[in-house]
One Martini backbone bead per residue (centre of mass of N, CA, C, O) as a GRO file, in nm:
protein
  370
    1MET     BB    1   8.868   0.230   6.759
    2ALA     BB    2   9.111   0.145   6.943
    3ASP     BB    3   9.266  -0.085   7.088
    4GLN     BB    4   9.228  -0.247   7.412
    5ILE     BB    5   9.379  -0.312   7.733
    6TYR     BB    6   9.335  -0.569   7.997
    7ILE     BB    7   9.441  -0.658   8.340
    8GLN     BB    8   9.295  -0.920   8.541
    9PRO     BB    9   9.261  -1.031   8.840
   10LEU     BB   10   9.117  -1.351   8.951
   11THR     BB   11   9.304  -1.520   9.146
   12PHE     BB   12   9.359  -1.626   9.493
   13VAL     BB   13   9.611  -1.639   9.753
   14PRO     BB   14   9.761  -1.639  10.063
   15GLY     BB   15  10.041  -1.730   9.919
   16PRO     BB   16  10.317  -1.814   9.728
   17GLN     BB   17  10.369  -2.108   9.851
   18THR     BB   18  10.092  -2.247   9.757
   19VAL     BB   19  10.217  -2.207   9.432
   20GLU     BB   20  10.528  -2.212   9.402
   21GLY     BB   21  10.560  -1.887   9.319
   22GLU     BB   22  10.317  -1.808   9.105
   23ALA     BB   23  10.255  -1.558   9.250
   24VAL     BB   24  10.136  -1.218   9.289
   25ARG     BB   25  10.212  -0.920   9.427
   26LEU     BB   26   9.975  -0.681   9.488
   27ALA     BB   27  10.083  -0.364   9.500
   28GLY     BB   28  10.268  -0.436   9.760
   29GLY     BB   29  10.093  -0.616   9.936
   30MET     BB   30   9.862  -0.877  10.092
   31VAL     BB   31   9.806  -0.977   9.791
   32TYR     BB   32   9.755  -1.282   9.589
   33ALA     BB   33   9.797  -1.360   9.247
   34ARG     BB   34   9.756  -1.607   8.982
   35GLU     BB   35   9.530  -1.517   8.783
   36PHE     BB   36   9.479  -1.380   8.445
   37ALA     BB   37   9.316  -1.140   8.237
   38VAL     BB   38   9.356  -1.092   7.890
   39MET     BB   39   9.213  -0.803   7.726
   40LEU     BB   40   9.047  -0.729   7.424
   41ARG     BB   41   8.920  -0.414   7.291
   42ARG     BB   42   8.644  -0.332   7.054
   43ASP     BB   43   8.395  -0.127   7.032
   44GLY     BB   44   8.309  -0.233   7.341
   45GLN     BB   45   8.441  -0.522   7.283
   46VAL     BB   46   8.539  -0.836   7.353
   47ILE     BB   47   8.773  -1.022   7.136
   48GLU     BB   48   8.983  -1.114   7.368
   49ARG     BB   49   9.067  -1.398   7.601
   50ARG     BB   50   9.328  -1.463   7.841
   51ILE     BB   51   9.462  -1.708   8.052
   52VAL     BB   52   9.707  -1.638   8.308
   53THR     BB   53  10.036  -1.649   8.434
   54ARG     BB   54  10.343  -1.578   8.532
   55SER     BB   55  10.465  -1.804   8.323
   56THR     BB   56  10.267  -1.702   8.055
   57ILE     BB   57  10.249  -1.388   7.991
   58ASP     BB   58  10.486  -1.321   7.804
   59ASP     BB   59  10.377  -1.461   7.548
   60VAL     BB   60  10.116  -1.295   7.528
   61LEU     BB   61  10.245  -1.011   7.512
   62ALA     BB   62  10.426  -1.071   7.258
   63ALA     BB   63  10.148  -1.130   7.075
   64LEU     BB   64  10.060  -0.858   7.060
   65PRO     BB   65   9.967  -0.595   6.929
   66GLU     BB   66  10.156  -0.320   6.884
   67GLU     BB   67   9.941  -0.097   6.993
   68VAL     BB   68   9.931  -0.273   7.294
   69GLY     BB   69  10.202  -0.371   7.412
   70ALA     BB   70  10.299  -0.142   7.600
   71GLU     BB   71  10.046  -0.141   7.778
   72GLY     BB   72  10.068  -0.430   7.877
   73GLU     BB   73  10.343  -0.401   8.017
   74ALA     BB   74  10.253  -0.172   8.209
   75GLN     BB   75  10.029  -0.325   8.359
   76TRP     BB   76  10.204  -0.557   8.464
   77SER     BB   77  10.387  -0.370   8.628
   78ASN     BB   78  10.168  -0.231   8.799
   79LEU     BB   79  10.063  -0.484   8.954
   80ARG     BB   80  10.376  -0.501   9.094
   81MET     BB   81  10.367  -0.235   9.237
   82ALA     BB   82  10.532  -0.053   9.485
   83HIS     BB   83  10.427   0.183   9.701
   84THR     BB   84  10.488   0.472   9.822
   85PRO     BB   85  10.466   0.658  10.072
   86LEU     BB   86  10.285   0.893  10.245
   87GLU     BB   87  10.381   1.232  10.298
   88LEU     BB   88  10.222   1.386  10.596
   89GLY     BB   89  10.416   1.558  10.722
   90ALA     BB   90  10.481   1.380  11.015
   91ARG     BB   91  10.340   1.160  10.842
   92THR     BB   92  10.343   0.807  10.755
   93ILE     BB   93  10.180   0.631  10.483
   94ARG     BB   94  10.145   0.316  10.433
   95LEU     BB   95  10.086   0.083  10.129
   96ASP     BB   96  10.116  -0.239  10.243
   97GLN     BB   97   9.833  -0.169  10.369
   98PRO     BB   98   9.546  -0.104  10.494
   99GLN     BB   99   9.382   0.212  10.522
  100VAL     BB  100   9.212   0.452  10.729
  101MET     BB  101   8.949   0.683  10.642
  102GLY     BB  102   8.797   0.943  10.797
  103ILE     BB  103   8.478   1.093  10.822
  104LEU     BB  104   8.424   1.465  10.813
  105ASN     BB  105   8.127   1.634  10.829
  106VAL     BB  106   8.060   2.000  10.757
  107THR     BB  107   7.732   1.967  10.715
  108PRO     BB  108   7.371   1.990  10.672
  109ASP     BB  109   7.338   1.742  10.410
  110SER     BB  110   7.438   1.481  10.468
  111PHE     BB  111   7.339   1.153  10.431
  112SER     BB  112   7.446   1.060  10.733
  113ASP     BB  113   7.552   1.351  10.918
  114GLY     BB  114   7.384   1.598  10.891
  115GLY     BB  115   7.477   1.866  11.116
  116GLU     BB  116   7.637   1.733  11.358
  117PHE     BB  117   7.933   1.913  11.301
  118MET     BB  118   7.904   2.214  11.204
  119ASP     BB  119   7.762   2.372  11.484
  120LYS     BB  120   7.954   2.162  11.674
  121PRO     BB  121   8.256   2.173  11.796
  122ASP     BB  122   8.256   1.952  12.015
  123ALA     BB  123   8.155   1.722  11.830
  124MET     BB  124   8.377   1.740  11.617
  125GLN     BB  125   8.619   1.695  11.809
  126ALA     BB  126   8.528   1.422  11.920
  127GLN     BB  127   8.518   1.273  11.650
  128ALA     BB  128   8.811   1.318  11.567
  129ALA     BB  129   8.940   1.184  11.815
  130ALA     BB  130   8.809   0.906  11.783
  131MET     BB  131   8.933   0.839  11.505
  132HIS     BB  132   9.228   0.876  11.577
  133GLU     BB  133   9.236   0.670  11.819
  134ALA     BB  134   9.122   0.423  11.636
  135GLY     BB  135   9.320   0.454  11.350
  136ALA     BB  136   9.324   0.686  11.165
  137ALA     BB  137   9.533   0.794  10.913
  138ILE     BB  138   9.292   0.972  10.800
  139ILE     BB  139   9.118   1.288  10.767
  140ASP     BB  140   8.812   1.365  10.599
  141ILE     BB  141   8.717   1.694  10.493
  142GLY     BB  142   8.380   1.827  10.446
  143GLY     BB  143   8.165   2.119  10.306
  144GLU     BB  144   8.013   1.932  10.079
  145SER     BB  145   7.757   1.788   9.940
  146THR     BB  146   7.739   1.493   9.691
  147ARG     BB  147   7.469   1.419   9.677
  148PRO     BB  148   7.187   1.371   9.534
  149GLY     BB  149   7.055   1.706   9.507
  150ALA     BB  150   7.256   1.885   9.610
  151LYS     BB  151   7.364   2.185   9.702
  152GLU     BB  152   7.544   2.437   9.637
  153VAL     BB  153   7.851   2.592   9.750
  154TRP     BB  154   7.998   2.851   9.858
  155GLU     BB  155   8.331   2.892   9.901
  156GLY     BB  156   8.320   3.064  10.160
  157GLU     BB  157   8.147   2.860  10.319
  158GLU     BB  158   8.333   2.617  10.292
  159ILE     BB  159   8.573   2.740  10.437
  160LYS     BB  160   8.426   2.800  10.705
  161ARG     BB  161   8.382   2.495  10.766
  162VAL     BB  162   8.682   2.357  10.733
  163GLU     BB  163   8.904   2.513  10.882
  164PRO     BB  164   8.859   2.440  11.185
  165ALA     BB  165   8.883   2.133  11.144
  166ILE     BB  166   9.167   2.126  11.032
  167ARG     BB  167   9.317   2.267  11.263
  168HIS     BB  168   9.239   2.063  11.477
  169CYS     BB  169   9.352   1.801  11.347
  170VAL     BB  170   9.641   1.899  11.315
  171GLY     BB  171   9.682   1.970  11.620
  172MET     BB  172   9.646   1.644  11.696
  173GLY     BB  173   9.823   1.490  11.448
  174ALA     BB  174   9.673   1.468  11.184
  175ALA     BB  175   9.593   1.352  10.887
  176VAL     BB  176   9.473   1.557  10.603
  177SER     BB  177   9.182   1.585  10.406
  178VAL     BB  178   9.018   1.751  10.131
  179ASP     BB  179   8.673   1.770  10.028
  180THR     BB  180   8.709   1.910   9.704
  181ARG     BB  181   8.643   2.127   9.385
  182ARG     BB  182   8.789   2.399   9.492
  183PRO     BB  183   9.065   2.598   9.477
  184ALA     BB  184   9.012   2.790   9.720
  185VAL     BB  185   8.975   2.557   9.921
  186MET     BB  186   9.238   2.417   9.882
  187GLU     BB  187   9.415   2.654   9.970
  188ALA     BB  188   9.295   2.698  10.253
  189ALA     BB  189   9.348   2.411  10.354
  190LEU     BB  190   9.657   2.405  10.322
  191ASP     BB  191   9.703   2.656  10.503
  192ALA     BB  192   9.567   2.493  10.754
  193GLY     BB  193   9.725   2.183  10.701
  194ALA     BB  194   9.660   2.019  10.480
  195HIS     BB  195   9.768   1.729  10.265
  196ILE     BB  196   9.506   1.658  10.086
  197ILE     BB  197   9.342   1.620   9.771
  198ASN     BB  198   8.983   1.552   9.740
  199ASP     BB  199   8.842   1.497   9.414
  200VAL     BB  200   8.531   1.415   9.272
  201SER     BB  201   8.620   1.554   8.973
  202ALA     BB  202   8.922   1.520   8.891
  203LEU     BB  203   8.990   1.826   8.824
  204ARG     BB  204   8.717   1.945   8.640
  205TYR     BB  205   8.525   2.167   8.758
  206ASP     BB  206   8.787   2.352   8.763
  207PRO     BB  207   9.035   2.479   8.559
  208ARG     BB  208   9.228   2.560   8.817
  209SER     BB  209   9.287   2.297   8.976
  210LEU     BB  210   9.522   2.160   8.830
  211GLU     BB  211   9.731   2.384   8.867
  212PHE     BB  212   9.719   2.401   9.172
  213ALA     BB  213   9.786   2.110   9.246
  214ALA     BB  214  10.065   2.112   9.113
  215SER     BB  215  10.186   2.360   9.275
  216SER     BB  216  10.147   2.238   9.571
  217GLY     BB  217  10.244   1.916   9.599
  218ALA     BB  218  10.001   1.758   9.661
  219PRO     BB  219   9.818   1.510   9.709
  220VAL     BB  220   9.579   1.318   9.504
  221VAL     BB  221   9.230   1.254   9.451
  222LEU     BB  222   9.080   1.066   9.185
  223MET     BB  223   8.746   1.064   9.073
  224HIS     BB  224   8.471   0.904   8.956
  225ALA     BB  225   8.244   1.093   8.741
  226PRO     BB  226   8.012   1.166   8.493
  227GLY     BB  227   7.992   1.450   8.571
  228LYS     BB  228   8.105   1.790   8.475
  229GLY     BB  229   7.948   1.964   8.665
  230THR     BB  230   7.746   2.012   8.921
  231ASP     BB  231   7.641   1.718   8.842
  232LEU     BB  232   7.805   1.419   8.906
  233HIS     BB  233   7.547   1.215   8.829
  234ALA     BB  234   7.539   1.276   8.543
  235ASP     BB  235   7.539   1.091   8.258
  236PRO     BB  236   7.518   0.750   8.288
  237ASP     BB  237   7.685   0.633   8.001
  238TYR     BB  238   7.745   0.294   7.956
  239THR     BB  239   7.896   0.031   7.803
  240SER     BB  240   8.115  -0.040   8.043
  241VAL     BB  241   8.173   0.036   8.356
  242VAL     BB  242   8.455  -0.076   8.408
  243PHE     BB  243   8.602   0.025   8.153
  244ASP     BB  244   8.513   0.324   8.171
  245VAL     BB  245   8.644   0.385   8.446
  246PHE     BB  246   8.928   0.306   8.370
  247ASP     BB  247   8.963   0.512   8.139
  248PHE     BB  248   8.913   0.764   8.306
  249LEU     BB  249   9.148   0.719   8.513
  250LYS     BB  250   9.370   0.717   8.307
  251ASP     BB  251   9.320   1.006   8.205
  252ALA     BB  252   9.348   1.147   8.481
  253ARG     BB  253   9.635   1.062   8.532
  254ASP     BB  254   9.763   1.184   8.271
  255ARG     BB  255   9.670   1.474   8.321
  256ALA     BB  256   9.820   1.515   8.586
  257ILE     BB  257  10.104   1.454   8.484
  258GLY     BB  258  10.099   1.674   8.256
  259ALA     BB  259  10.068   1.912   8.485
  260GLY     BB  260  10.290   1.805   8.730
  261ILE     BB  261  10.204   1.555   8.882
  262ALA     BB  262  10.318   1.328   9.071
  263ARG     BB  263  10.269   0.998   9.055
  264GLU     BB  264  10.311   0.935   9.374
  265LYS     BB  265  10.048   1.157   9.423
  266ILE     BB  266   9.836   0.944   9.303
  267VAL     BB  267   9.491   0.875   9.358
  268LEU     BB  268   9.233   0.629   9.305
  269ASP     BB  269   8.863   0.646   9.236
  270PRO     BB  270   8.566   0.480   9.127
  271GLY     BB  271   8.296   0.602   9.250
  272ILE     BB  272   8.095   0.496   9.444
  273GLY     BB  273   7.760   0.618   9.374
  274PHE     BB  274   7.841   0.788   9.112
  275GLY     BB  275   7.637   0.747   8.867
  276LYS     BB  276   7.519   0.458   8.987
  277SER     BB  277   7.402   0.164   8.993
  278LEU     BB  278   7.373  -0.122   9.146
  279SER     BB  279   7.513  -0.288   8.920
  280ASP     BB  280   7.755  -0.103   8.889
  281ASN     BB  281   7.871  -0.127   9.175
  282LEU     BB  282   7.907  -0.437   9.174
  283ALA     BB  283   8.096  -0.454   8.933
  284LEU     BB  284   8.326  -0.282   9.054
  285LEU     BB  285   8.376  -0.449   9.310
  286ASN     BB  286   8.445  -0.716   9.152
  287ALA     BB  287   8.686  -0.537   8.979
  288LEU     BB  288   8.908  -0.397   9.154
  289PRO     BB  289   9.187  -0.532   9.074
  290LEU     BB  290   9.217  -0.397   8.793
  291PHE     BB  291   9.308  -0.099   8.897
  292HIS     BB  292   9.616  -0.171   8.939
  293ALA     BB  293   9.694  -0.131   8.630
  294LEU     BB  294   9.739   0.191   8.678
  295GLY     BB  295   9.964   0.240   8.919
  296GLN     BB  296   9.781   0.315   9.174
  297PRO     BB  297   9.648   0.400   9.440
  298LEU     BB  298   9.353   0.301   9.625
  299LEU     BB  299   9.017   0.420   9.673
  300LEU     BB  300   8.741   0.338   9.901
  301GLY     BB  301   8.393   0.477   9.885
  302ALA     BB  302   8.110   0.294  10.056
  303SER     BB  303   8.003   0.405  10.307
  304ARG     BB  304   7.661   0.387  10.364
  305LYS     BB  305   7.544   0.344  10.096
  306ARG     BB  306   7.262   0.301   9.910
  307PHE     BB  307   7.316   0.008   9.807
  308ILE     BB  308   7.307  -0.119  10.087
  309GLY     BB  309   7.008  -0.059  10.135
  310ALA     BB  310   6.903  -0.211   9.879
  311LEU     BB  311   7.024  -0.493  10.022
  312SER     BB  312   6.857  -0.398  10.323
  313ASN     BB  313   6.559  -0.307  10.329
  314GLU     BB  314   6.618   0.003  10.341
  315ALA     BB  315   6.835   0.091  10.516
  316PRO     BB  316   6.953   0.326  10.686
  317ALA     BB  317   7.253   0.477  10.712
  318HIS     BB  318   7.291   0.409  11.035
  319LYS     BB  319   7.225   0.079  10.936
  320ARG     BB  320   7.520   0.001  10.752
  321LEU     BB  321   7.760  -0.155  10.885
  322GLY     BB  322   7.770  -0.442  10.776
  323GLY     BB  323   7.795  -0.360  10.476
  324SER     BB  324   8.049  -0.184  10.507
  325LEU     BB  325   8.236  -0.416  10.606
  326THR     BB  326   8.208  -0.593  10.361
  327ILE     BB  327   8.330  -0.385  10.161
  328ALA     BB  328   8.598  -0.355  10.303
  329GLN     BB  329   8.683  -0.650  10.252
  330VAL     BB  330   8.674  -0.639   9.950
  331GLY     BB  331   8.898  -0.429   9.933
  332MET     BB  332   9.119  -0.590  10.078
  333ASP     BB  333   9.109  -0.843   9.886
  334ALA     BB  334   9.194  -0.631   9.640
  335GLY     BB  335   9.426  -0.420   9.760
  336VAL     BB  336   9.330  -0.178   9.893
  337GLN     BB  337   9.468   0.109  10.061
  338LEU     BB  338   9.194   0.291  10.094
  339LEU     BB  339   8.941   0.350  10.352
  340ARG     BB  340   8.637   0.522  10.337
  341VAL     BB  341   8.488   0.603  10.660
  342HIS     BB  342   8.270   0.624  10.940
  343ASP     BB  343   8.359   0.343  11.091
  344VAL     BB  344   8.651   0.318  11.229
  345ALA     BB  345   8.680   0.112  11.459
  346GLU     BB  346   8.550  -0.128  11.305
  347THR     BB  347   8.746  -0.122  11.059
  348VAL     BB  348   9.010  -0.158  11.211
  349GLN     BB  349   8.940  -0.429  11.329
  350ALA     BB  350   8.898  -0.574  11.061
  351ARG     BB  351   9.183  -0.518  10.955
  352ASN     BB  352   9.343  -0.661  11.182
  353VAL     BB  353   9.226  -0.941  11.130
  354TRP     BB  354   9.300  -0.961  10.835
  355ARG     BB  355   9.605  -0.933  10.883
  356GLY     BB  356   9.639  -1.180  11.061
  357LEU     BB  357   9.566  -1.381  10.840
  358ARG     BB  358   9.790  -1.301  10.643
  359ASP     BB  359  10.034  -1.351  10.823
  360ALA     BB  360   9.975  -1.651  10.877
  361ALA     BB  361   9.986  -1.749  10.580
  362LEU     BB  362  10.293  -1.668  10.526
  363THR     BB  363  10.392  -1.882  10.778
  364ASP     BB  364  10.239  -2.133  10.644
  365PHE     BB  365  10.376  -2.484  10.584
  366ALA     BB  366  10.212  -2.743  10.684
  367MET     BB  367  10.061  -2.824  10.389
  368LEU     BB  368  10.334  -2.885  10.276
  369GLY     BB  369  10.563  -3.043  10.131
  370GLU     BB  370  10.896  -3.146  10.111
   0.00000   0.00000   0.00000
């Protein structure tokens, strides 16, 4: 196997002035990184690791083996890339601060709120309005549960579930993504007014999905999941989960670009909870800043997931708010642009306080010398 390179942000500061301009603004957001690990990997093992800063990385990149030099330069550029806003109909979603994506499940068997909104239009509409008014930048609508052991849904039934919810949310002025892995559902959803395709299979489940997504011109979210077929949780065989997920998402990005999807319309998701153990999830969350080296906006979907219960005396899904907010802050501290959550109002409040702290740090020079 050829050598591979990874550049991981390691240490963070409130603003560039605290280290005399030595920090890097990560992904054009509100997070500043000072130290980075440049890692070379061969046959699944890290064979070299150098700690660098903005002022020393050029020498390290210049000394890299020729076969990884270009990739190293690309990752270093990606880490500093400011992402263009998502243009979603009449709405513009800026990516220079964390944005909240609200989850609206219209399924009978979702792990968190199964059945609550599928056959109750008034309840679905009230929930959508509450998320929109609370500050959700996007509402993500799904008609098939992808929890472990969930049954497959016929595409006609999935369309029947999501179409009314999409039309209602678009009608009230919301930006909408559709959570599906079937091209027929993608097409029906976009026809109903949806703006984003959010595919948990990274456009691999159906061979027609990639071509349709490219022809549609819609932004896409590509998520990591180990399973290739019906069961997305199957075959979680990792050499190193962080590097393996990074490599998967890199390949998914390149595959999408090769099919004609514009790079600025690709969002990547490490797939927390999909075919991953507790230790796998924690490793990925601790390594989130690494994924900015892929050069795409990042989505984090960990709200109310099972690993939170595993760390909370097996708290049921509806009692995992505290853990979900903790993970949302982990995502914000890592510079993640999109937080996919059930509890929109609480997450928006947490985001607003987090942003207040960041804004204050950028304008605070009181502790610096003359």
